[in-house]
Amino acid sequence: MMEGREQRRRPRKLLRWMAMQCLCSGEQAVRVDELAPANGEVELQANNAGIQEAELSLREGDSLNYEEARALLAKVEYQRGHVEEALRMLNGINIPAMIPDVKISIIRLARAQPDSGYPPMSLHSVNLIMETIYLKTIALRDLGKFKEAAEQCSMILDVIESALPEGLPANFGYGSNFNATICSAVKLLPELWKLEDSPPEALSSYRRALLRNWNLDAKTIGTIQKEFAIFLLYSGCEACTPTLRPQSHGSFVPENKFEEAILLLMILLMKFNLGRLERDLTVMHHLTFALSMSGRLKPLATQFEKLLPSVLHSREWMYNVALCYLAEEDDLTALSLLRMILRFGEDSSCIKELLLSSKICSENGACAEEGVSYARRALVSLNGGCDQLEVVADLLLGISLSHHARYALSGTARDTQQREALEVLRVAGKKMQPRDYKLLYNLSLENAEQRKLEAAASYAKKLLKFENGSELKSWLLIARIMSAQKQFKNAESIVNAALDQTEKWCHVDLLQTKAKIQAANGQFKKAIETYTQLLAVIELRTKNSSSGKLVLQGSKDDRSRETETWYDLALVYLSLSQWRDAELCISKIKAINAYSPLAYHATGKLHEARGFLKEALGAYSTALDLEPKHVPSLISAAVALRQLGGRPLPAARTFLTDALRLDRTNHVACFNLGLTYEDEGGSSSALEAAECFETAALLEETAPPEPFR
């Protein structure tokens, strides 16, 4: 009991001793009753660090001046939770008056030269003043005075920068809390500016922390780098380009906040791989976001590949790298990585890999059968476990079956796969959420391609209503369906409505569809006007793109689209027998691409219109040399062979069957194949011809001016 009573008396005795020392030192006096509470008791709830600090000060010198006494008393009050009282005591200290001596002391202590004279203050006294400023900073922060707190915190760093412009020496402050105080101030300053909602000052504080030498340890630097990167990525502030010219010397200098964040995160990854810092997986997550937002997924794939095996599980590593390559449109590399995962993993634990593989294959006709297999495996693994994932798997299965049907070797196999594709999509439609836009779009598209136009139009109208006209491809689909139903006026009205509701940059697809609808309806003059508008938009997009301005890109390259537009315009002029205008359009195509099959096909059509069949056949042959799968050239070459006579019918039939294999719904190819069979003669050929004519008539009734897909 005696020891406990003595322990409780100890703080009070110490405080009174501190006060008496102030009175004896000749400094400004402090009343005893101001230093100690009225009840005569000081109950410390925190540790005795403040008391030990005071004892150390008293042992080091004969006296304790007024400022030191108030600082130590403020520390005790703060530890007791009396923040306002602590701040009141700190406000009584004239800190600015002591700053010059602090600077001189730091300079002389850093030089450590015998002839430089003794510093006005010892390292311990300097540290005590720094701690006093820091204590005032956190007291102001606790009271919600963030701006004042930030200004006090900045004072600590200003003193160091003014005294030591090149930064703190490596061993400066060894054996004291000086470095810990500086480290705390460097970390706290940007946080205070963020609390004050002052992003520019926070940005400046982060850069100040990283570009100056503060004797920070590797862990603290890593923490600041990560926090700064997070601030750059998610704060929404407009960050100016950092001023790094003196430090650059040919090194990479970030041009925007995303590049700066990416640089910081890559530095952290390098430190992880070198073992200088403990690994933090969230850094990779932030880097993934940053590179995704900047559109640079190949560098992200490279960073994933550089990660050590212990950072990510091999399956997760390959999946993330596959996503990067997929975003960069390197589908085959992504698919190869996913195949490796699926080769060694159980299907039940690889649902997302199966679905992603099926998606890649469904968009690549050569892998459509493989996509069907992946989707079926995913459905078996799900086994009714999740309706939403089953809808996704059914959707991918339907799309894969539809693509696979195009490459079927027989009509029977094609019809079977088409029926199954439509049935799978309908099943998914029954399970879907009220507004699954992608499923509705594919249901409409599949019905349209199978020429079930009423059902296709119904799904498309529902889709347009749900999306409230926000998706360009939905407008285009319903316009094409309407034009296939020969409702040209309604189709053109739909396109005009879409043009009114979309940005000018998005008008390329709409104007192209509108021009083709007008041409199909025999309105050639209007079609020419629309194509002229289309060329103007393409030229504007090209100029903006070349000048570095951000332009919403269409589904195709603008130069390729320009080539197609001149080609379509040439065909319109040929329909009007305007040979010179058609020649001008062909010259425009060749100026863009001298080896374009479109230019040679249009040249062949021009020769054919003028009655020069041999020259036309030569142009078609050149077009097929450049692009063997160019369907219009296959059909035109067959027609020219038939018209030239000499019974080259097997060659013509081969061209037409190849064209139908590539585009099975092409009524022109089907009709000309019927004519070829008719020219061959014989009963069997007559039956084949009749079947071709019947099919051609049915296809022509529901043919859109341009493909649905």
PDB file of N, CA and C in Angstrom, residues 11-37 54 58 62-70 72-73 89:
ATOM      1  N   PRO A  11       3.637  11.950  -9.596  1.00  0.00           N
ATOM      2  CA  PRO A  11       3.369  12.990 -10.603  1.00  0.00           C
ATOM      3  C   PRO A  11       3.204  14.363 -10.006  1.00  0.00           C
ATOM      4  N   ARG A  12       2.497  14.450  -8.848  1.00  0.00           N
ATOM      5  CA  ARG A  12       2.278  15.767  -8.256  1.00  0.00           C
ATOM      6  C   ARG A  12       3.595  16.393  -7.822  1.00  0.00           C
ATOM      7  N   LYS A  13       4.458  15.587  -7.215  1.00  0.00           N
ATOM      8  CA  LYS A  13       5.758  16.110  -6.791  1.00  0.00           C
ATOM      9  C   LYS A  13       6.562  16.602  -7.992  1.00  0.00           C
ATOM     10  N   LEU A  14       6.495  15.807  -9.066  1.00  0.00           N
ATOM     11  CA  LEU A  14       7.252  16.149 -10.259  1.00  0.00           C
ATOM     12  C   LEU A  14       6.776  17.479 -10.846  1.00  0.00           C
ATOM     13  N   LEU A  15       5.461  17.661 -10.921  1.00  0.00           N
ATOM     14  CA  LEU A  15       4.918  18.889 -11.491  1.00  0.00           C
ATOM     15  C   LEU A  15       5.315  20.109 -10.660  1.00  0.00           C
ATOM     16  N   ARG A  16       5.264  19.957  -9.338  1.00  0.00           N
ATOM     17  CA  ARG A  16       5.648  21.083  -8.486  1.00  0.00           C
ATOM     18  C   ARG A  16       7.143  21.385  -8.626  1.00  0.00           C
ATOM     19  N   TRP A  17       7.938  20.325  -8.744  1.00  0.00           N
ATOM     20  CA  TRP A  17       9.383  20.518  -8.930  1.00  0.00           C
ATOM     21  C   TRP A  17       9.659  21.258 -10.241  1.00  0.00           C
ATOM     22  N   MET A  18       8.939  20.855 -11.305  1.00  0.00           N
ATOM     23  CA  MET A  18       9.103  21.529 -12.593  1.00  0.00           C
ATOM     24  C   MET A  18       8.772  23.016 -12.465  1.00  0.00           C
ATOM     25  N   ALA A  19       7.713  23.323 -11.750  1.00  0.00           N
ATOM     26  CA  ALA A  19       7.311  24.726 -11.586  1.00  0.00           C
ATOM     27  C   ALA A  19       8.366  25.515 -10.828  1.00  0.00           C
ATOM     28  N   MET A  20       8.904  24.923  -9.768  1.00  0.00           N
ATOM     29  CA  MET A  20       9.921  25.615  -8.981  1.00  0.00           C
ATOM     30  C   MET A  20      11.181  25.840  -9.802  1.00  0.00           C
ATOM     31  N   GLN A  21      11.537  24.860 -10.628  1.00  0.00           N
ATOM     32  CA  GLN A  21      12.719  25.035 -11.477  1.00  0.00           C
ATOM     33  C   GLN A  21      12.540  26.218 -12.421  1.00  0.00           C
ATOM     34  N   CYS A  22      11.308  26.366 -12.957  1.00  0.00           N
ATOM     35  CA  CYS A  22      11.035  27.508 -13.844  1.00  0.00           C
ATOM     36  C   CYS A  22      11.229  28.824 -13.109  1.00  0.00           C
ATOM     37  N   LEU A  23      10.770  28.885 -11.857  1.00  0.00           N
ATOM     38  CA  LEU A  23      10.877  30.121 -11.080  1.00  0.00           C
ATOM     39  C   LEU A  23      12.333  30.458 -10.796  1.00  0.00           C
ATOM     40  N   CYS A  24      13.137  29.416 -10.570  1.00  0.00           N
ATOM     41  CA  CYS A  24      14.539  29.645 -10.212  1.00  0.00           C
ATOM     42  C   CYS A  24      15.428  29.923 -11.422  1.00  0.00           C
ATOM     43  N   SER A  25      14.936  29.633 -12.615  1.00  0.00           N
ATOM     44  CA  SER A  25      15.779  29.736 -13.812  1.00  0.00           C
ATOM     45  C   SER A  25      15.876  31.144 -14.346  1.00  0.00           C
ATOM     46  N   GLY A  26      15.073  32.082 -13.823  1.00  0.00           N
ATOM     47  CA  GLY A  26      15.097  33.440 -14.339  1.00  0.00           C
ATOM     48  C   GLY A  26      14.177  33.651 -15.501  1.00  0.00           C
ATOM     49  N   GLU A  27      13.504  32.584 -15.969  1.00  0.00           N
ATOM     50  CA  GLU A  27      12.573  32.713 -17.081  1.00  0.00           C
ATOM     51  C   GLU A  27      11.239  33.211 -16.539  1.00  0.00           C
ATOM     52  N   GLN A  28      10.257  33.378 -17.425  1.00  0.00           N
ATOM     53  CA  GLN A  28       8.929  33.830 -17.020  1.00  0.00           C
ATOM     54  C   GLN A  28       8.350  32.853 -16.016  1.00  0.00           C
ATOM     55  N   ALA A  29       7.797  33.363 -14.893  1.00  0.00           N
ATOM     56  CA  ALA A  29       7.329  32.506 -13.810  1.00  0.00           C
ATOM     57  C   ALA A  29       6.023  31.830 -14.173  1.00  0.00           C
ATOM     58  N   VAL A  30       5.849  30.667 -13.545  1.00  0.00           N
ATOM     59  CA  VAL A  30       4.614  29.920 -13.708  1.00  0.00           C
ATOM     60  C   VAL A  30       4.077  29.615 -12.325  1.00  0.00           C
ATOM     61  N   ARG A  31       2.835  29.991 -12.068  1.00  0.00           N
ATOM     62  CA  ARG A  31       2.251  29.750 -10.747  1.00  0.00           C
ATOM     63  C   ARG A  31       2.047  28.258 -10.544  1.00  0.00           C
ATOM     64  N   VAL A  32       2.285  27.830  -9.306  1.00  0.00           N
ATOM     65  CA  VAL A  32       2.136  26.417  -8.978  1.00  0.00           C
ATOM     66  C   VAL A  32       0.705  25.976  -9.149  1.00  0.00           C
ATOM     67  N   ASP A  33      -0.243  26.847  -8.742  1.00  0.00           N
ATOM     68  CA  ASP A  33      -1.637  26.432  -8.848  1.00  0.00           C
ATOM     69  C   ASP A  33      -2.097  26.364 -10.307  1.00  0.00           C
ATOM     70  N   GLU A  34      -1.303  26.969 -11.266  1.00  0.00           N
ATOM     71  CA  GLU A  34      -1.651  26.852 -12.679  1.00  0.00           C
ATOM     72  C   GLU A  34      -1.139  25.538 -13.246  1.00  0.00           C
ATOM     73  N   LEU A  35      -0.050  25.042 -12.658  1.00  0.00           N
ATOM     74  CA  LEU A  35       0.534  23.813 -13.166  1.00  0.00           C
ATOM     75  C   LEU A  35      -0.171  22.571 -12.657  1.00  0.00           C
ATOM     76  N   ALA A  36      -0.714  22.629 -11.435  1.00  0.00           N
ATOM     77  CA  ALA A  36      -1.313  21.438 -10.845  1.00  0.00           C
ATOM     78  C   ALA A  36      -2.798  21.636 -10.673  1.00  0.00           C
ATOM     79  N   PRO A  37      -3.613  20.571 -10.821  1.00  0.00           N
ATOM     80  CA  PRO A  37      -5.053  20.677 -10.624  1.00  0.00           C
ATOM     81  C   PRO A  37      -5.377  21.064  -9.199  1.00  0.00           C
ATOM     82  N   ALA A  54      10.096  14.048 -18.681  1.00  0.00           N
ATOM     83  CA  ALA A  54      10.365  15.184 -17.794  1.00  0.00           C
ATOM     84  C   ALA A  54      11.562  14.903 -16.902  1.00  0.00           C
ATOM     85  N   LEU A  58      15.120  16.994 -16.605  1.00  0.00           N
ATOM     86  CA  LEU A  58      15.619  17.544 -15.345  1.00  0.00           C
ATOM     87  C   LEU A  58      16.998  17.013 -15.010  1.00  0.00           C
ATOM     88  N   ASP A  62      20.438  21.840 -15.153  1.00  0.00           N
ATOM     89  CA  ASP A  62      20.201  22.307 -13.798  1.00  0.00           C
ATOM     90  C   ASP A  62      18.794  22.852 -13.637  1.00  0.00           C
ATOM     91  N   SER A  63      18.179  23.277 -14.733  1.00  0.00           N
ATOM     92  CA  SER A  63      16.861  23.885 -14.616  1.00  0.00           C
ATOM     93  C   SER A  63      16.027  23.544 -15.827  1.00  0.00           C
ATOM     94  N   LEU A  64      14.733  23.784 -15.705  1.00  0.00           N
ATOM     95  CA  LEU A  64      13.787  23.554 -16.786  1.00  0.00           C
ATOM     96  C   LEU A  64      13.101  24.880 -17.063  1.00  0.00           C
ATOM     97  N   ASN A  65      13.256  25.407 -18.295  1.00  0.00           N
ATOM     98  CA  ASN A  65      12.687  26.718 -18.561  1.00  0.00           C
ATOM     99  C   ASN A  65      11.175  26.645 -18.726  1.00  0.00           C
ATOM    100  N   TYR A  66      10.594  27.839 -18.919  1.00  0.00           N
ATOM    101  CA  TYR A  66       9.138  27.977 -18.962  1.00  0.00           C
ATOM    102  C   TYR A  66       8.521  27.169 -20.102  1.00  0.00           C
ATOM    103  N   GLU A  67       9.098  27.269 -21.322  1.00  0.00           N
ATOM    104  CA  GLU A  67       8.524  26.593 -22.480  1.00  0.00           C
ATOM    105  C   GLU A  67       8.550  25.071 -22.317  1.00  0.00           C
ATOM    106  N   GLU A  68       9.684  24.560 -21.799  1.00  0.00           N
ATOM    107  CA  GLU A  68       9.798  23.118 -21.622  1.00  0.00           C
ATOM    108  C   GLU A  68       8.790  22.611 -20.601  1.00  0.00           C
ATOM    109  N   ALA A  69       8.605  23.396 -19.544  1.00  0.00           N
ATOM    110  CA  ALA A  69       7.650  22.993 -18.510  1.00  0.00           C
ATOM    111  C   ALA A  69       6.243  22.902 -19.082  1.00  0.00           C
ATOM    112  N   ARG A  70       5.843  23.916 -19.824  1.00  0.00           N
ATOM    113  CA  ARG A  70       4.494  23.915 -20.404  1.00  0.00           C
ATOM    114  C   ARG A  70       4.326  22.774 -21.411  1.00  0.00           C
ATOM    115  N   LEU A  72       5.861  19.851 -21.418  1.00  0.00           N
ATOM    116  CA  LEU A  72       5.740  18.563 -20.738  1.00  0.00           C
ATOM    117  C   LEU A  72       4.397  18.442 -20.018  1.00  0.00           C
ATOM    118  N   LEU A  73       3.939  19.545 -19.444  1.00  0.00           N
ATOM    119  CA  LEU A  73       2.622  19.521 -18.801  1.00  0.00           C
ATOM    120  C   LEU A  73       1.511  19.281 -19.833  1.00  0.00           C
ATOM    121  N   MET A  89      -2.305  25.067 -23.015  1.00  0.00           N
ATOM    122  CA  MET A  89      -0.943  25.180 -22.493  1.00  0.00           C
ATOM    123  C   MET A  89       0.069  25.335 -23.626  1.00  0.00           C
TER     124      MET A  89
END
